[in-house]
Short mmCIF file of N, CA and C in Angstrom, two decimals:
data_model
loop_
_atom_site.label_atom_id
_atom_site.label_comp_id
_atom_site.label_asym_id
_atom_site.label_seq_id
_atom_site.Cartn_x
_atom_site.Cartn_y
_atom_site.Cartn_z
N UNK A 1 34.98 49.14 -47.08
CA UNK A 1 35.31 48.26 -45.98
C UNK A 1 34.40 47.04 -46.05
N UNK A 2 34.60 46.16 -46.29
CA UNK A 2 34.08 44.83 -45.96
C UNK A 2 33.68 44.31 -45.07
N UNK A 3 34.53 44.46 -43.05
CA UNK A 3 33.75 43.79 -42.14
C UNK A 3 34.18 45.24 -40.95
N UNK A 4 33.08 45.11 -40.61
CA UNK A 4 33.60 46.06 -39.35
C UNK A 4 33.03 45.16 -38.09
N UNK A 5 34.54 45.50 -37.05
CA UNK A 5 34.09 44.53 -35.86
C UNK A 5 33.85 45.28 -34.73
N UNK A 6 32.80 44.84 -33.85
CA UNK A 6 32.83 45.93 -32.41
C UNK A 6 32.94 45.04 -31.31
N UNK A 7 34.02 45.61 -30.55
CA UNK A 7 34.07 44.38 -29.44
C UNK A 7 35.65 45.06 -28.18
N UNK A 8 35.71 43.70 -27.73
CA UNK A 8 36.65 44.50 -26.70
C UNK A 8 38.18 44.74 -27.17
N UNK A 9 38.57 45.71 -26.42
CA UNK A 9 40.10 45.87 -26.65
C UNK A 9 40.66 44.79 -25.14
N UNK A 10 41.63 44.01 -25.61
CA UNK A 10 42.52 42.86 -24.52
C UNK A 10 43.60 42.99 -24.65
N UNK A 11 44.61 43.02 -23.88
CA UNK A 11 45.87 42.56 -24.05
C UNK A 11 46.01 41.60 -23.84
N UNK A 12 46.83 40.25 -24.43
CA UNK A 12 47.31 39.12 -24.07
C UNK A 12 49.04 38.99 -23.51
N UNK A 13 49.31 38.26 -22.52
CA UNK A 13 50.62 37.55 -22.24
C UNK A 13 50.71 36.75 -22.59
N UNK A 14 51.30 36.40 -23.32
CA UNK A 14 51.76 34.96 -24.00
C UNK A 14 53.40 34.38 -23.36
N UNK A 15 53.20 33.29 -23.24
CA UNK A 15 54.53 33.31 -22.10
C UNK A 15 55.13 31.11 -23.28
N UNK A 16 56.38 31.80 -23.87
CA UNK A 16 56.59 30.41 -24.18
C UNK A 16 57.28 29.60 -23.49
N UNK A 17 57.27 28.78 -23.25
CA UNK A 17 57.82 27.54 -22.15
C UNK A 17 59.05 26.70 -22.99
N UNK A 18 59.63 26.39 -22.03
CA UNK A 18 61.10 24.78 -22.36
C UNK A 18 60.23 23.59 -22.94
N UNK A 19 58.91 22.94 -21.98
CA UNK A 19 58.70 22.39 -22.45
C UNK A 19 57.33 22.52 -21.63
N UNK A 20 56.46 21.18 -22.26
CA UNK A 20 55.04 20.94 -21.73
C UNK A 20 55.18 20.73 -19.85
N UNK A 21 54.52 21.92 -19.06
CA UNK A 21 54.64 21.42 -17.60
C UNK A 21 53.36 20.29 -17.49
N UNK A 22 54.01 19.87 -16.49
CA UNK A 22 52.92 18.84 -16.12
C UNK A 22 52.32 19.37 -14.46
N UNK A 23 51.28 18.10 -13.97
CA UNK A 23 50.51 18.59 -12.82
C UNK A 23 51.56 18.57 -11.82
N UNK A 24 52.33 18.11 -11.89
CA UNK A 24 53.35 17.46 -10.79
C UNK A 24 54.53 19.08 -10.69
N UNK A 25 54.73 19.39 -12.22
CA UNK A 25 56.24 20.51 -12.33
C UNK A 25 56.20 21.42 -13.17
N UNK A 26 56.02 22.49 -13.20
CA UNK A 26 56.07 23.59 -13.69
C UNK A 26 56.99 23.17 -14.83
N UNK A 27 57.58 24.71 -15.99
CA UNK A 27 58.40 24.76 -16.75
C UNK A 27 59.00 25.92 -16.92
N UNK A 28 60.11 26.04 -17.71
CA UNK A 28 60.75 27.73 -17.34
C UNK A 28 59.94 27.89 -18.82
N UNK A 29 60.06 29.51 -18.21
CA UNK A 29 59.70 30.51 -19.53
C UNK A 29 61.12 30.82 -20.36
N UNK A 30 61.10 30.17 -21.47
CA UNK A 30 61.76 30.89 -22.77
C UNK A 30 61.87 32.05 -23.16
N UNK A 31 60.61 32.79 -23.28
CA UNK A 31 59.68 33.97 -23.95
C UNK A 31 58.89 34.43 -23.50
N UNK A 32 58.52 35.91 -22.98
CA UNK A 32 57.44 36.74 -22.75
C UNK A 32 57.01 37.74 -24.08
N UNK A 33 55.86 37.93 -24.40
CA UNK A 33 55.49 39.40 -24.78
C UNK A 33 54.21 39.66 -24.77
N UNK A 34 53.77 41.07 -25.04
CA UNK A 34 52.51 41.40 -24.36
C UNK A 34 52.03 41.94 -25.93
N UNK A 35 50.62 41.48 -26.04
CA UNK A 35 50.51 42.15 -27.24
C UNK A 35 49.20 42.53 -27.28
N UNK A 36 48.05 42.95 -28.51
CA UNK A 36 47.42 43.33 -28.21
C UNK A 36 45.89 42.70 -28.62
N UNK A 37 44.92 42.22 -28.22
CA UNK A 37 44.81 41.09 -28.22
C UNK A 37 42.91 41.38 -27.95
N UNK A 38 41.73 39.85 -28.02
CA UNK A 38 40.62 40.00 -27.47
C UNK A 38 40.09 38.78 -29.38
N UNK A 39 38.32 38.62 -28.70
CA UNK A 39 38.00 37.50 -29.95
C UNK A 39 38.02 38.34 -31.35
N UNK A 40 37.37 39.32 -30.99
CA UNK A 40 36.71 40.32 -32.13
C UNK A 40 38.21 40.60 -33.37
N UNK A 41 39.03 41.19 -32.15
CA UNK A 41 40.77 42.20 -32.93
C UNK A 41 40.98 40.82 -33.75
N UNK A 42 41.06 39.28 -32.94
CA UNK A 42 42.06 38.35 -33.55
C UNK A 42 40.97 37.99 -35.13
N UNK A 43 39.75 37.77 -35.20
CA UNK A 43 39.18 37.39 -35.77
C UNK A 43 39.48 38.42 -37.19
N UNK A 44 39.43 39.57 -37.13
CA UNK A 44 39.90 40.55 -38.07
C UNK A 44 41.01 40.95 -38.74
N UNK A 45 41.74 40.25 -38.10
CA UNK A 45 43.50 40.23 -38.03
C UNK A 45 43.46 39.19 -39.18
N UNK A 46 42.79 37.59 -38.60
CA UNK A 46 42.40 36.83 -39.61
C UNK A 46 41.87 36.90 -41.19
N UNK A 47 40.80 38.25 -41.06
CA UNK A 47 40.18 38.56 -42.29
C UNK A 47 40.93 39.40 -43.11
N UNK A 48 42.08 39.88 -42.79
CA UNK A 48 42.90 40.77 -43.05
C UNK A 48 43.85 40.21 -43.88
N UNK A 49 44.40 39.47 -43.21
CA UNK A 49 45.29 38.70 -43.83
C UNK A 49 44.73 37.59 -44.70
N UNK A 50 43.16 37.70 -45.18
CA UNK A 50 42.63 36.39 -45.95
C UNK A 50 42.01 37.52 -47.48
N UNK A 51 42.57 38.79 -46.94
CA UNK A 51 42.31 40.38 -47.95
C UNK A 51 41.43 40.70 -47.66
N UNK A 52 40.63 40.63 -46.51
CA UNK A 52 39.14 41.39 -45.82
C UNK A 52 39.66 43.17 -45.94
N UNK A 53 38.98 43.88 -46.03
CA UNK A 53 39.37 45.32 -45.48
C UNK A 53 38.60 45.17 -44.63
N UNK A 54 39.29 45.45 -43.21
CA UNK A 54 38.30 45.41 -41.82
C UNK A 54 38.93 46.80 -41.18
N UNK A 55 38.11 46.64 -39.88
CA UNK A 55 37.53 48.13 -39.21
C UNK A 55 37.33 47.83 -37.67
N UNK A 56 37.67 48.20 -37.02
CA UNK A 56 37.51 47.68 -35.37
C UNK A 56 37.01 49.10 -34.64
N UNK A 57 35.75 48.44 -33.94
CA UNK A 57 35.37 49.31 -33.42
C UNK A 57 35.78 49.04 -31.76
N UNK A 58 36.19 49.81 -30.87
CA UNK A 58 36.43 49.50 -29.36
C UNK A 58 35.82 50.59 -28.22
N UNK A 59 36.85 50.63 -27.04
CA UNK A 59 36.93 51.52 -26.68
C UNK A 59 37.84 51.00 -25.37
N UNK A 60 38.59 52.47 -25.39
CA UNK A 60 40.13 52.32 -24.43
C UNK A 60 39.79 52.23 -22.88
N UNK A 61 40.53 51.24 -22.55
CA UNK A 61 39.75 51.78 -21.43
C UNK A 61 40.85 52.68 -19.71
N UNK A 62 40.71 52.53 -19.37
CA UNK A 62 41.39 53.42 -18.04
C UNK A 62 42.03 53.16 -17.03
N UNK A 63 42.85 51.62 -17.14
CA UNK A 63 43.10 51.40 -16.36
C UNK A 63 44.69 50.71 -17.01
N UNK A 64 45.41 50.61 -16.42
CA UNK A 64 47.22 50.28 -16.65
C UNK A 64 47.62 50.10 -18.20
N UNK A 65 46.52 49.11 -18.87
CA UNK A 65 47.10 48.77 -20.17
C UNK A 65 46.67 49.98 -21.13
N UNK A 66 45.61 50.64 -21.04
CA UNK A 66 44.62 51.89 -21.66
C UNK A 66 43.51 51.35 -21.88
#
């Protein structure tokens, strides 16, 4: 293994829009999905796909998402 990461487990919402809202007007959502997410996971995801063998260290935690 090459990098091992320790850090948090996140979920992200990512929500895609029609277009750029402004201060004045909102925008509709296109797209929802929930995925799984935080600095440490994305950064490894990165090394992964650059041929890192990586390793994530976390821990689940207890409340709606795990």
């Amino acid at each position: 293994m090459d990098v091992v990461g320790l850090g948090l487990c996140t979920v992200d919402h990512l929500f895609v829009l029609e277009y750029p809202p402004t201060f004045e007007h909102g925008a509709p959502v296109r797209d929802y999905s929930t995925q799984g997410g935080g600095p440490v996971a994305t950064a490894l995801v990165a090394l992964a796909r650059l041929g890192a063998q990586v390793g994530f260290i976390g821990r689940v935690g207890d409340d709606e998402a795990g």
